[in-house]
XYZ file of C-alpha atoms in Angstrom:
393
model
C 309.278 195.518 208.075
C 312.615 196.236 206.589
C 313.704 197.225 202.988
C 316.703 194.953 201.994
C 318.013 195.942 198.868
C 317.321 199.130 196.450
C 318.573 198.492 193.024
C 318.793 201.387 190.292
C 319.587 202.018 186.485
C 318.799 204.486 183.616
C 316.671 202.878 180.397
C 316.571 204.915 177.340
C 313.455 206.257 176.018
C 314.918 208.752 173.281
C 313.144 208.880 169.686
C 312.580 211.834 166.981
C 309.426 213.124 168.093
C 309.003 216.447 169.531
C 306.185 218.205 170.827
C 305.987 222.249 170.473
C 308.398 222.576 173.308
C 311.079 219.770 173.341
C 312.382 217.201 171.202
C 312.829 213.437 172.829
C 315.887 212.268 171.190
C 317.799 212.418 174.690
C 315.281 211.330 176.866
C 316.015 209.020 179.885
C 314.201 207.355 182.936
C 315.169 205.542 185.661
C 314.355 202.643 187.064
C 314.551 200.658 190.585
C 313.669 197.754 192.111
C 312.618 197.487 196.112
C 312.559 194.659 198.037
C 311.100 194.782 201.379
C 310.495 191.848 203.969
C 307.985 192.432 206.109
C 309.216 190.290 209.208
C 306.452 187.366 208.797
C 308.141 185.266 205.993
C 307.027 187.353 203.131
C 308.976 189.602 200.851
C 308.359 191.265 197.974
C 310.113 193.437 195.171
C 308.300 196.609 194.078
C 309.180 198.178 190.596
C 309.363 202.168 189.978
C 310.201 204.447 186.980
C 309.692 208.092 185.899
C 307.139 209.234 183.373
C 308.299 210.872 180.194
C 309.179 214.156 179.517
C 311.731 214.317 182.628
C 314.908 212.893 182.335
C 316.416 209.746 184.815
C 317.820 211.217 188.273
C 320.601 208.939 189.355
C 322.581 211.402 191.109
C 319.557 212.189 193.353
C 318.804 208.535 193.714
C 322.225 207.308 194.825
C 323.269 210.527 196.903
C 320.341 210.986 198.591
C 317.330 209.564 198.313
C 318.018 205.441 198.514
C 320.885 206.026 201.561
C 318.093 207.638 203.599
C 315.460 205.205 202.408
C 317.707 202.032 203.335
C 318.496 204.044 206.830
C 314.775 204.181 207.690
C 313.612 202.837 210.898
C 311.933 199.532 210.540
C 309.030 200.958 212.868
C 309.049 203.693 210.041
C 307.923 201.232 207.585
C 304.747 199.698 208.893
C 301.350 200.503 209.481
C 299.689 199.873 212.819
C 298.233 196.776 211.200
C 301.618 195.584 210.587
C 301.707 196.191 206.576
C 303.917 198.523 204.261
C 303.773 202.115 205.015
C 304.889 203.928 202.083
C 304.172 207.645 203.552
C 306.754 206.532 206.659
C 308.887 205.438 204.059
C 308.138 208.957 202.558
C 309.298 210.884 205.203
C 312.536 209.287 205.745
C 313.575 210.053 202.190
C 312.121 213.621 202.767
C 314.492 213.897 206.152
C 316.715 217.248 205.925
C 314.889 218.254 202.598
C 313.897 222.213 202.856
C 310.334 223.229 201.678
C 310.047 224.498 198.016
C 311.750 223.705 195.141
C 309.944 220.939 193.828
C 311.160 220.435 190.244
C 313.707 217.293 190.124
C 313.597 215.673 193.616
C 310.027 215.291 193.273
C 310.591 213.027 190.271
C 313.610 210.992 192.384
C 310.829 210.348 195.522
C 307.990 209.506 193.168
C 310.342 206.491 191.488
C 310.881 205.158 194.496
C 307.234 206.083 196.229
C 305.904 204.091 192.818
C 308.208 200.943 193.624
C 306.999 200.783 197.493
C 303.500 201.004 195.916
C 304.162 198.177 194.366
C 305.400 196.327 196.958
C 303.143 196.895 199.524
C 300.250 195.801 197.235
C 302.444 192.595 196.167
C 302.779 191.915 200.150
C 298.690 191.946 200.767
C 298.723 190.068 197.682
C 296.347 192.246 195.930
C 296.071 194.407 193.097
C 297.158 197.871 194.195
C 293.787 199.586 193.076
C 292.312 196.896 195.292
C 294.352 198.129 198.189
C 293.896 201.835 197.170
C 289.945 201.330 197.059
C 290.310 199.353 200.834
C 292.483 201.973 202.439
C 291.005 205.030 201.000
C 287.521 204.676 199.642
C 285.876 201.914 201.602
C 286.523 199.059 198.998
C 284.591 200.847 196.185
C 286.621 200.603 192.964
C 285.519 201.430 189.802
C 285.006 198.364 187.001
C 286.784 200.181 184.266
C 289.058 203.589 184.007
C 288.334 205.803 180.928
C 291.722 206.651 178.539
C 292.373 208.165 175.684
C 295.311 208.086 173.212
C 297.909 210.501 173.241
C 300.067 211.088 169.941
C 300.385 213.321 167.205
C 303.782 214.114 167.991
C 305.871 216.271 165.320
C 308.158 213.989 163.518
C 309.914 215.050 160.581
C 308.292 214.589 157.112
C 305.325 213.571 159.169
C 302.385 215.854 157.156
C 298.730 215.674 157.912
C 298.083 212.445 155.938
C 300.109 210.623 158.476
C 298.736 212.086 161.205
C 295.286 211.001 160.022
C 296.625 207.592 159.787
C 297.784 207.283 163.152
C 294.667 208.375 164.787
C 292.996 205.869 162.457
C 295.265 203.399 163.971
C 294.509 204.472 167.765
C 290.943 204.108 166.609
C 291.013 200.491 165.546
C 292.892 199.899 168.771
C 289.591 200.375 170.545
C 290.225 203.984 171.342
C 287.238 206.756 170.832
C 289.052 209.837 171.982
C 292.487 210.896 170.467
C 295.169 213.749 171.607
C 297.185 215.551 169.476
C 300.142 218.174 169.509
C 299.622 221.892 168.284
C 301.835 225.038 168.498
C 304.775 223.194 167.100
C 306.084 225.401 164.389
C 309.039 227.229 165.545
C 310.084 230.731 164.087
C 306.621 230.587 162.338
C 304.656 233.570 162.426
C 301.600 233.263 164.469
C 298.871 233.406 161.562
C 300.609 231.041 159.687
C 301.214 228.164 162.341
C 297.075 228.876 163.562
C 296.280 228.432 159.778
C 298.761 225.024 159.542
C 297.082 223.513 163.056
C 293.698 224.313 162.037
C 294.296 222.364 158.735
C 295.531 219.267 160.845
C 292.424 219.727 163.716
C 290.121 219.774 160.533
C 291.775 216.710 159.125
C 291.750 214.405 162.350
C 287.892 215.645 163.008
C 287.120 214.333 159.713
C 288.100 211.232 161.046
C 286.450 211.528 164.106
C 282.929 212.636 162.307
C 283.120 215.994 163.266
C 282.691 215.262 167.008
C 284.901 217.498 168.790
C 284.450 216.046 171.997
C 286.597 212.803 170.815
C 289.462 215.588 170.338
C 291.891 216.905 172.700
C 294.550 219.633 172.010
C 298.326 219.585 173.265
C 300.169 222.856 173.259
C 302.574 221.827 175.911
C 303.106 225.074 177.584
C 304.601 226.554 174.627
C 301.975 230.155 174.355
C 302.098 233.278 175.657
C 298.884 235.013 176.444
C 298.755 236.516 172.776
C 299.162 232.890 171.273
C 296.751 231.231 173.792
C 293.584 233.469 173.073
C 294.270 233.489 169.320
C 294.437 229.506 169.422
C 291.381 229.573 171.641
C 289.348 231.933 169.332
C 289.975 229.612 166.618
C 289.402 226.344 168.921
C 286.295 227.209 169.848
C 283.799 226.713 167.321
C 285.052 222.752 167.342
C 283.946 222.345 171.085
C 287.068 220.320 171.448
C 287.176 217.966 174.557
C 290.014 219.903 176.069
C 292.444 222.423 174.851
C 295.411 221.470 177.032
C 298.924 223.013 178.582
C 298.176 226.310 176.379
C 300.499 228.363 178.895
C 303.795 228.318 181.301
C 302.556 225.924 183.819
C 303.518 228.224 187.113
C 301.784 231.755 184.995
C 298.593 231.109 187.258
C 297.343 234.819 186.304
C 297.280 234.390 182.222
C 295.890 231.103 182.994
C 292.715 232.923 184.902
C 292.963 235.524 181.829
C 292.746 232.543 179.835
C 289.943 230.707 181.344
C 287.623 234.213 181.266
C 288.170 234.347 177.256
C 288.152 230.674 176.861
C 284.488 228.633 177.155
C 285.756 225.317 176.924
C 287.567 222.983 178.879
C 291.241 223.848 179.923
C 293.412 220.982 181.027
C 296.472 221.595 182.975
C 298.987 220.768 185.586
C 301.173 217.742 184.334
C 304.270 220.045 184.932
C 303.362 221.156 188.335
C 305.151 218.605 191.051
C 303.925 219.168 194.476
C 300.396 219.695 196.201
C 301.467 223.338 197.272
C 301.912 224.367 193.609
C 298.579 222.309 192.540
C 296.930 224.494 195.024
C 298.231 227.847 193.864
C 296.896 226.866 190.445
C 293.587 225.974 192.064
C 293.758 229.285 193.931
C 295.087 231.697 191.507
C 294.620 229.987 187.915
C 291.194 230.607 187.318
C 290.085 227.567 186.448
C 286.595 225.938 186.745
C 285.460 222.337 188.497
C 282.438 222.012 186.430
C 284.838 221.287 183.312
C 288.244 221.705 183.653
C 290.982 218.751 183.797
C 293.649 218.425 186.289
C 296.642 216.499 185.154
C 299.152 215.962 188.049
C 301.537 213.097 187.840
C 301.930 210.888 190.140
C 305.156 209.819 189.133
C 306.483 212.872 188.623
C 305.325 214.607 192.052
C 306.349 212.860 194.708
C 304.881 209.819 194.209
C 301.171 208.643 195.461
C 301.775 209.783 199.126
C 301.829 213.289 197.848
C 299.269 212.722 195.189
C 296.521 211.852 198.241
C 297.564 215.097 200.006
C 296.730 216.920 196.443
C 293.542 214.922 196.256
C 292.349 215.826 199.488
C 293.056 219.420 198.903
C 291.352 219.510 196.174
C 288.193 218.602 197.887
C 288.714 221.303 200.263
C 288.796 223.370 197.340
C 284.919 222.092 195.652
C 287.213 220.026 193.186
C 285.812 216.359 192.445
C 288.461 213.425 191.947
C 286.738 213.112 188.578
C 288.247 215.812 187.340
C 292.031 214.383 187.828
C 293.426 212.722 184.371
C 296.893 211.701 184.999
C 299.832 212.515 182.673
C 302.096 209.609 182.051
C 300.688 207.062 180.345
C 301.960 204.202 183.064
C 300.180 201.591 185.152
C 300.536 203.252 188.216
C 298.563 205.909 187.669
C 296.087 203.631 185.910
C 295.609 201.972 189.659
C 294.963 205.141 191.330
C 292.340 206.201 188.726
C 290.612 203.004 189.260
C 291.208 202.598 193.221
C 290.405 206.252 193.978
C 287.829 207.107 191.380
C 289.313 209.721 189.208
C 288.357 210.903 185.850
C 290.360 208.571 184.102
C 294.120 208.404 182.543
C 296.431 209.022 179.361
C 297.743 206.287 177.518
C 300.704 206.086 174.551
C 299.911 203.394 172.366
C 302.708 204.048 169.869
C 305.254 206.266 171.649
C 307.638 206.106 174.909
C 307.714 202.261 174.723
C 307.839 200.238 176.941
C 306.767 202.517 179.783
C 303.938 203.856 177.838
C 300.763 201.469 177.640
C 299.580 199.109 180.010
C 299.474 195.145 180.532
C 299.328 193.163 177.468
C 296.066 191.235 177.849
C 293.607 194.100 178.830
C 292.071 195.159 175.365
C 290.561 198.717 175.041
C 286.704 199.146 174.345
C 285.321 202.218 173.672
C 288.234 204.144 175.532
C 287.765 202.288 178.552
C 289.904 199.575 180.048
C 290.039 196.821 183.005
C 292.543 196.296 185.171
C 293.785 192.735 185.976
C 293.353 190.958 189.043
C 297.075 190.466 189.758
C 299.214 191.441 192.631
C 300.822 194.688 192.589
C 301.111 197.501 190.123
C 300.972 194.748 187.201
C 304.063 195.111 185.488
C 305.041 191.679 185.193
C 301.631 191.522 182.885
C 303.358 194.235 180.486
C 306.442 191.765 178.946
C 308.155 194.530 177.368
C 308.367 196.565 180.168
C 308.913 193.897 182.766
C 311.796 192.835 180.561
C 313.466 196.098 181.095
C 312.721 195.954 185.153
C 313.773 192.663 185.743
C 317.278 193.504 184.213
C 317.623 194.923 188.005
C 317.241 191.785 189.721
């Protein structure tokens, strides 16, 4: 088993949208193609990229992680059965890396890890979801995945009417659960921002027939405790699907305080990039395994090799994989959700093209989607994305 070529590039995913914390006017993503030969006459090229919200990592890829991967001993890259072993490749990439400080290198490693899993499934001529079910779940894969439509971003001149029309389009695409941004009025007094967001929420709920379980709201980590509690008190009567990332992701003690006062589901974790950080959230964040949602994104957090460690840790602390709904809206996490029995996956029907969204021929029905039975992650079944990835070949 050997890696014969690795190519990387940077793709723009910039747009005028914004959440409560950042705008996406200069957002980029790394893309990679990793070609592997198995020594038995088979060759496959796997593709990878990083999720939105974190920028491209060309420096880290080219200076550290790609050279280490190309230098990895062939024996390290193969399982005892002779298949490609992304865990061995991961060990090679992380050689001479000190523990801690997970911020940006986790993104670079995650990009390459995604490509390695794509190649591994292609070498075995199976979809990634099936490979994962076979390796880790006694062959039991879910028939479909629950997904929700993430949108509702702030945009210049976008008012309540445009927000409602956006959500109406998502319903027309087959989604029954949607998500919108809140807390994004910088410099506005808290009571005025809250009043504005309540009006936006009520307008979307009216479209959803008043059913709060069909609406998620996302703060993107902007609030301190006072604002989070004030919004939590206002949101409680609506019984929303979840209240997402109200606080700084590393402020575990304040999460615990909020969980004492807000009875509804809290979702967080998309900005935690290692098993160790996820474990600190579980140990100290006061989250409740019967209702709260964990959104760790494998593409940003050292890849699936590390995500498997995170799932093992969660099990040791009494959490079901069904409480995991990864951030990112990409096909990699969707395969993981189906193959490993997660609770679902995010989806971006209208933003972060072409990286958001799934295979072209997989319709959404009542917020559920079936995966194609094609080898690998399935990027080749998403024409706009594959057009970008194949420029590396």
